[in-house]
Amino acid sequence: MAELENPNMMPNLITFLSSLLEEVAESNDLNCGFKAQKISVFHGLTRPTISIQSYLDRIYKYANCSPSCFIVAYVYLDRFAQRQPSLPINSFNVHRLLITSVMVAAKFMDDMYYNNAYYAKVGGISTTEMNFLEVDFLFGLGFHLNVTPNTFHTYYTYLQRKMMMLQPPPIIAESSLSFGKGRSLKVVHLCFNEEESSHQKQQLAV
């Protein structure tokens, strides 16, 4: 989409995606004691010291993939979460899922892309681990990599709308209506049923 080529758009999108994934990860961290969660190759022994925001900024800076790849990576993460309910996104696996989803999206979307060794260096892991992560991610998706224009537009529109909702409200005159103080917007990560033409939203399996 032309909007993604806007130099001001992508940094805002990266920031929003980071906050979205951070909220999902923190929520699943709290729920880990109530739901059975399987340990996978994406699961680190400890939480990475680098924040999700800084990690995604690093990927955006060095991956050199098309802007659309980050939307497609988000689609893949949502599909992965739906297909693998015992592997919810949390603080221990979100970084590896991020670098893997962007790499797979770049390979599927772009005519030119870097090899696994390069993405491993960007992600701070070994090439061998990157290879294992890619295979597990593909099987976790059931090799469902195709993203139709309608699906892409649905996810992009959702992200764009949520970003607009979280922007600071414009300054209004004192005589204008006030909506009250202390009211905040809570980001809710939604997933979409791609098999329905209406793209009705469902609550993310966290």
Short mmCIF file of C-alpha atoms in Angstrom, two decimals:
data_model
loop_
_atom_site.label_atom_id
_atom_site.label_comp_id
_atom_site.label_asym_id
_atom_site.label_seq_id
_atom_site.Cartn_x
_atom_site.Cartn_y
_atom_site.Cartn_z
CA MET A 1 0.00 0.00 0.00
CA ALA A 2 1.14 3.52 -0.77
CA GLU A 3 0.61 4.60 2.84
CA LEU A 4 3.32 2.20 3.99
CA GLU A 5 5.84 4.01 1.81
CA ASN A 6 5.33 7.15 3.87
CA PRO A 7 8.57 7.62 5.87
CA ASN A 8 6.56 8.66 8.93
CA MET A 9 4.18 5.71 8.77
CA MET A 10 6.51 2.79 9.41
CA PRO A 11 8.14 4.07 12.63
CA ASN A 12 4.67 4.64 14.07
CA LEU A 13 3.55 1.20 12.93
CA ILE A 14 6.63 -0.45 14.44
CA THR A 15 6.00 1.33 17.73
CA PHE A 16 2.36 0.27 17.78
CA LEU A 17 3.13 -3.34 16.87
CA SER A 18 5.68 -3.41 19.67
CA SER A 19 3.19 -2.18 22.25
CA LEU A 20 0.58 -4.61 20.94
CA LEU A 21 2.90 -7.60 21.23
CA GLU A 22 4.14 -6.44 24.61
CA GLU A 23 0.60 -6.35 25.97
CA VAL A 24 -0.17 -9.81 24.57
CA ALA A 25 3.09 -11.22 25.99
CA GLU A 26 2.51 -9.72 29.43
CA SER A 27 -1.07 -10.99 29.49
CA ASN A 28 0.05 -14.52 28.63
CA ASP A 29 2.82 -14.31 31.23
CA LEU A 30 0.14 -13.74 33.87
CA ASN A 31 -2.00 -16.57 32.52
CA CYS A 32 0.81 -19.12 32.37
CA GLY A 33 -0.15 -20.49 35.78
CA PHE A 34 -3.73 -21.12 34.69
CA LYS A 35 -3.27 -22.57 31.21
CA ALA A 36 -1.03 -25.39 30.04
CA GLN A 37 1.77 -23.97 27.89
CA LYS A 38 4.13 -26.13 25.89
CA ILE A 39 7.84 -25.35 25.72
CA SER A 40 9.07 -24.98 22.12
CA VAL A 41 12.21 -24.05 20.23
CA PHE A 42 11.03 -20.43 20.42
CA HIS A 43 11.13 -20.48 24.21
CA GLY A 44 14.22 -18.93 25.80
CA LEU A 45 15.56 -19.97 29.19
CA THR A 46 15.30 -16.38 30.38
CA ARG A 47 13.56 -13.22 29.19
CA PRO A 48 15.72 -11.33 26.69
CA THR A 49 17.14 -8.12 28.11
CA ILE A 50 16.32 -6.18 24.94
CA SER A 51 12.80 -4.78 24.85
CA ILE A 52 10.31 -5.75 22.17
CA GLN A 53 10.36 -2.16 20.91
CA SER A 54 14.16 -2.09 20.58
CA TYR A 55 14.22 -5.55 19.02
CA LEU A 56 11.62 -4.71 16.39
CA ASP A 57 13.38 -1.41 15.70
CA ARG A 58 16.57 -3.38 15.10
CA ILE A 59 14.79 -5.75 12.71
CA TYR A 60 13.23 -2.82 10.85
CA LYS A 61 16.60 -1.08 10.57
CA TYR A 62 18.67 -4.02 9.32
CA ALA A 63 16.26 -6.45 7.63
CA ASN A 64 15.79 -4.11 4.65
CA CYS A 65 12.57 -5.84 3.69
CA SER A 66 9.53 -4.18 2.18
CA PRO A 67 7.15 -2.44 4.61
CA SER A 68 4.41 -4.92 3.70
CA CYS A 69 6.48 -7.69 5.30
CA PHE A 70 5.69 -6.37 8.77
CA ILE A 71 1.96 -6.54 8.11
CA VAL A 72 2.34 -10.06 6.72
CA ALA A 73 4.51 -11.03 9.71
CA TYR A 74 1.69 -9.84 11.97
CA VAL A 75 -0.75 -12.00 10.00
CA TYR A 76 1.58 -14.99 10.43
CA LEU A 77 1.88 -14.41 14.18
CA ASP A 78 -1.89 -14.29 14.49
CA ARG A 79 -2.27 -17.49 12.49
CA PHE A 80 0.41 -19.16 14.59
CA ALA A 81 -1.37 -18.16 17.81
CA GLN A 82 -4.67 -19.55 16.52
CA ARG A 83 -3.19 -22.83 15.28
CA GLN A 84 -0.95 -23.37 18.31
CA PRO A 85 -3.06 -22.49 21.38
CA SER A 86 -0.61 -24.33 23.66
CA LEU A 87 2.18 -22.00 22.46
CA PRO A 88 0.88 -18.52 23.28
CA ILE A 89 3.07 -15.52 22.63
CA ASN A 90 4.85 -14.57 25.86
CA SER A 91 7.98 -12.79 27.06
CA PHE A 92 10.10 -15.91 26.60
CA ASN A 93 9.29 -16.55 22.93
CA VAL A 94 8.11 -13.28 21.39
CA HIS A 95 11.56 -12.18 20.19
CA ARG A 96 12.29 -15.43 18.33
CA LEU A 97 8.78 -15.46 16.88
CA LEU A 98 9.29 -11.90 15.67
CA ILE A 99 12.55 -12.45 13.81
CA THR A 100 11.24 -15.69 12.32
CA SER A 101 7.93 -14.24 11.17
CA VAL A 102 9.63 -11.26 9.50
CA MET A 103 12.17 -13.51 7.78
CA VAL A 104 9.48 -15.86 6.47
CA ALA A 105 7.37 -12.89 5.34
CA ALA A 106 10.34 -11.40 3.48
CA LYS A 107 11.03 -14.69 1.70
CA PHE A 108 7.41 -14.95 0.66
CA MET A 109 6.80 -11.31 -0.26
CA ASP A 110 10.06 -9.88 -1.60
CA ASP A 111 11.91 -10.70 -4.79
CA MET A 112 15.22 -10.13 -3.01
CA TYR A 113 15.96 -11.05 0.60
CA TYR A 114 18.85 -11.98 2.86
CA ASN A 115 19.74 -15.54 3.81
CA ASN A 116 19.13 -17.17 7.19
CA ALA A 117 22.65 -16.39 8.41
CA TYR A 118 22.02 -12.66 7.99
CA TYR A 119 18.68 -12.77 9.81
CA ALA A 120 20.29 -14.83 12.55
CA LYS A 121 22.85 -12.06 13.05
CA VAL A 122 20.10 -9.43 13.11
CA GLY A 123 18.17 -11.47 15.66
CA GLY A 124 21.18 -12.22 17.84
CA ILE A 125 20.98 -16.00 17.45
CA SER A 126 22.99 -18.66 15.65
CA THR A 127 22.33 -19.69 12.06
CA THR A 128 21.56 -23.22 13.21
CA GLU A 129 18.91 -21.95 15.61
CA MET A 130 17.47 -19.69 12.92
CA ASN A 131 17.10 -22.70 10.65
CA PHE A 132 15.29 -24.68 13.34
CA LEU A 133 13.00 -21.74 14.13
CA GLU A 134 12.05 -21.34 10.48
CA VAL A 135 11.11 -25.01 10.11
CA ASP A 136 9.07 -25.07 13.30
CA PHE A 137 7.33 -21.83 12.38
CA LEU A 138 6.37 -23.16 8.95
CA PHE A 139 4.96 -26.35 10.42
CA GLY A 140 3.21 -24.31 13.11
CA LEU A 141 1.50 -22.33 10.35
CA GLY A 142 0.66 -25.50 8.47
CA PHE A 143 2.60 -23.88 5.60
CA HIS A 144 -0.32 -21.47 5.21
CA LEU A 145 1.74 -18.54 3.92
CA ASN A 146 -0.49 -16.99 1.29
CA VAL A 147 -2.04 -13.68 2.32
CA THR A 148 -4.81 -12.48 0.05
CA PRO A 149 -5.24 -8.77 -0.68
CA ASN A 150 -8.47 -8.81 1.34
CA THR A 151 -6.75 -10.36 4.34
CA PHE A 152 -3.84 -7.93 4.10
CA HIS A 153 -6.24 -4.99 3.89
CA THR A 154 -8.23 -6.26 6.88
CA TYR A 155 -5.19 -6.51 9.13
CA TYR A 156 -3.68 -3.26 7.92
CA THR A 157 -6.95 -1.37 8.36
CA TYR A 158 -7.31 -2.75 11.88
CA LEU A 159 -3.81 -1.64 12.83
CA GLN A 160 -4.28 1.75 11.21
CA ARG A 161 -7.59 2.32 12.99
CA LYS A 162 -6.14 1.36 16.37
CA MET A 163 -3.17 3.65 15.81
CA MET A 164 -5.50 6.55 15.07
CA MET A 165 -7.54 5.81 18.18
CA LEU A 166 -4.44 5.97 20.36
CA GLN A 167 -3.27 9.30 19.00
CA PRO A 168 -3.57 12.22 21.46
CA PRO A 169 -6.89 14.03 21.04
CA PRO A 170 -6.76 17.50 19.50
CA ILE A 171 -6.88 20.51 21.83
CA ILE A 172 -10.43 21.77 22.05
CA ALA A 173 -11.89 25.02 23.33
CA GLU A 174 -13.20 25.16 26.89
CA SER A 175 -16.71 25.74 25.58
CA SER A 176 -16.62 22.42 23.70
CA LEU A 177 -17.97 19.21 25.11
CA SER A 178 -15.67 17.33 27.48
CA PHE A 179 -15.53 13.56 27.63
CA GLY A 180 -14.25 13.50 31.18
CA LYS A 181 -10.87 12.75 32.68
CA GLY A 182 -9.15 9.49 33.35
CA ARG A 183 -10.62 7.67 30.40
CA SER A 184 -8.09 5.56 28.53
CA LEU A 185 -8.16 3.27 25.56
CA LYS A 186 -7.14 -0.32 26.03
CA VAL A 187 -5.55 -2.09 23.10
CA VAL A 188 -7.17 -5.45 22.45
CA HIS A 189 -5.38 -7.78 20.06
CA LEU A 190 -7.95 -9.19 17.68
CA CYS A 191 -7.57 -11.95 15.18
CA PHE A 192 -9.62 -12.53 12.08
CA ASN A 193 -11.36 -15.56 10.68
CA GLU A 194 -9.98 -15.46 7.15
CA GLU A 195 -12.41 -18.11 5.93
CA GLU A 196 -15.35 -15.77 6.37
CA SER A 197 -15.84 -13.23 3.63
CA SER A 198 -17.01 -10.65 6.14
CA HIS A 199 -13.74 -10.98 8.10
CA GLN A 200 -15.56 -10.94 11.41
CA LYS A 201 -13.27 -10.44 14.34
CA GLN A 202 -12.70 -12.99 17.07
CA GLN A 203 -10.90 -12.64 20.35
CA LEU A 204 -7.24 -13.69 20.17
CA ALA A 205 -6.44 -17.03 21.77
CA VAL A 206 -3.99 -15.88 24.39
#
